[in-house]
XYZ file of C-alpha atoms in Angstrom:
144
model
C 7.891 4.452 -3.635
C 5.189 5.525 -2.085
C 1.814 6.838 -2.753
C 0.070 9.474 -1.102
C -3.797 10.320 -0.723
C -6.877 12.078 1.242
C -8.698 9.879 3.659
C -11.900 11.306 5.026
C -13.974 10.118 7.494
C -17.813 11.262 7.908
C -20.857 11.372 10.379
C -22.472 8.053 8.668
C -23.282 9.520 5.402
C -19.862 8.130 3.411
C -22.043 6.151 1.039
C -23.872 9.307 -0.463
C -21.027 11.740 -0.540
C -18.997 8.700 -2.279
C -22.189 8.013 -4.985
C -21.859 12.011 -5.296
C -18.478 11.916 -5.941
C -18.442 8.898 -8.153
C -21.225 11.196 -10.200
C -18.376 14.064 -10.711
C -15.188 11.860 -11.024
C -16.587 9.279 -12.843
C -15.024 5.415 -12.433
C -16.230 2.764 -9.979
C -15.144 1.729 -6.351
C -11.896 -0.660 -5.976
C -13.582 -1.242 -2.945
C -16.457 -0.773 -0.574
C -16.938 -2.794 2.651
C -18.936 -2.267 5.736
C -18.568 -2.799 9.210
C -20.235 -5.690 9.418
C -17.973 -7.489 7.339
C -15.130 -7.446 9.531
C -14.619 -10.427 11.528
C -15.491 -9.873 15.057
C -11.985 -10.224 17.865
C -11.906 -8.842 21.395
C -10.756 -5.417 19.921
C -14.036 -4.658 18.108
C -17.147 -4.475 19.848
C -20.635 -5.803 19.042
C -22.268 -3.396 16.366
C -26.001 -2.826 16.294
C -27.390 -3.208 12.348
C -27.372 0.404 12.365
C -23.308 0.627 12.617
C -22.598 -2.758 10.757
C -24.277 -1.588 7.635
C -21.760 1.903 8.057
C -19.128 2.213 5.881
C -15.791 0.313 7.089
C -13.873 1.526 3.623
C -14.513 2.365 0.136
C -11.871 3.562 -2.598
C -12.799 5.070 -5.339
C -10.011 5.546 -7.722
C -9.662 9.636 -9.647
C -6.806 9.495 -11.582
C -3.934 6.719 -12.388
C -1.653 8.190 -9.004
C -4.525 9.312 -7.155
C -7.345 7.407 -4.657
C -9.896 9.119 -2.388
C -10.602 7.225 0.437
C -13.165 7.268 3.086
C -14.844 5.245 5.946
C -17.705 6.049 8.497
C -17.666 7.183 12.290
C -18.968 4.590 14.239
C -19.664 5.361 18.203
C -16.587 3.466 19.293
C -14.912 5.819 16.693
C -16.689 8.867 18.138
C -18.369 11.528 15.763
C -16.345 13.629 13.575
C -15.420 16.937 13.759
C -15.362 18.281 10.410
C -11.749 20.576 9.612
C -10.409 16.910 11.326
C -12.088 14.346 9.487
C -9.208 14.355 7.140
C -6.079 11.750 7.322
C -2.817 11.306 5.199
C -2.793 7.916 3.323
C 0.509 6.677 2.453
C 1.036 3.300 0.357
C 4.200 1.914 0.661
C 5.956 -0.123 -1.817
C 7.681 -2.683 1.257
C 6.812 -3.924 4.566
C 10.664 -2.071 5.635
C 9.261 1.923 4.275
C 6.281 0.985 5.682
C 7.998 0.927 8.867
C 9.758 3.093 8.654
C 7.742 5.832 7.972
C 5.372 4.805 10.580
C 7.931 4.739 12.999
C 9.278 8.497 11.578
C 6.484 10.432 11.738
C 4.351 8.873 14.338
C 7.749 10.009 16.734
C 6.375 12.398 19.524
C 3.220 11.293 18.558
C 0.126 9.010 19.282
C -0.574 6.001 17.842
C -3.816 5.416 17.488
C -3.392 2.109 15.679
C -0.384 -0.137 15.514
C 0.929 -0.783 12.188
C 0.182 -4.720 12.093
C -0.711 -7.122 10.328
C -4.972 -7.025 8.975
C -7.434 -9.047 7.856
C -7.661 -7.850 4.626
C -3.956 -8.911 3.713
C -2.317 -5.666 4.836
C 0.255 -4.554 7.306
C -1.755 -0.828 8.372
C -1.513 1.588 11.245
C -2.850 4.909 11.908
C -1.570 7.712 14.312
C -1.792 11.235 15.083
C 2.024 13.421 14.418
C 3.276 15.389 16.726
C 2.151 18.458 15.249
C -1.476 17.273 14.895
C -1.495 15.912 11.387
C -3.230 12.466 11.276
C -1.574 9.878 9.368
C -2.439 6.426 7.930
C 0.257 3.424 6.424
C -0.207 1.241 4.881
C 1.540 -1.620 2.784
C -0.396 -4.687 0.825
C 1.002 -7.577 1.126
C 1.879 -9.299 -2.157
C -1.106 -11.966 -3.325
C -0.442 -15.458 -4.416
């Protein structure tokens, strides 16, 4: 069964915002990674030291079912316009469910990242649906 969470994007102050959210909600980050931690490939342009230190992804569990997640924008992705800096993030139980939801919801929309295997051990994709809503679909591969 899919779980749905909110994904926020900031203009370089994700770490500050999430330290604040952590002080209010409590708990610990289940993941925090920076753009400099990404493997280099042809789809990722070289990053400055400042860009490399920005948050690529952070997760803060705020209940048993809900995780608040975010990242910083980069020069490559462009500056965030507040009000459109949120996505609905779906985590699925199976790859088939991820494909079904990704393909169905992205129909007549604009795919910004195809659903594909990632370096962090998941299948992940992003798109904006035909109604202008930003979505992320993720399926975590089972850990051996």
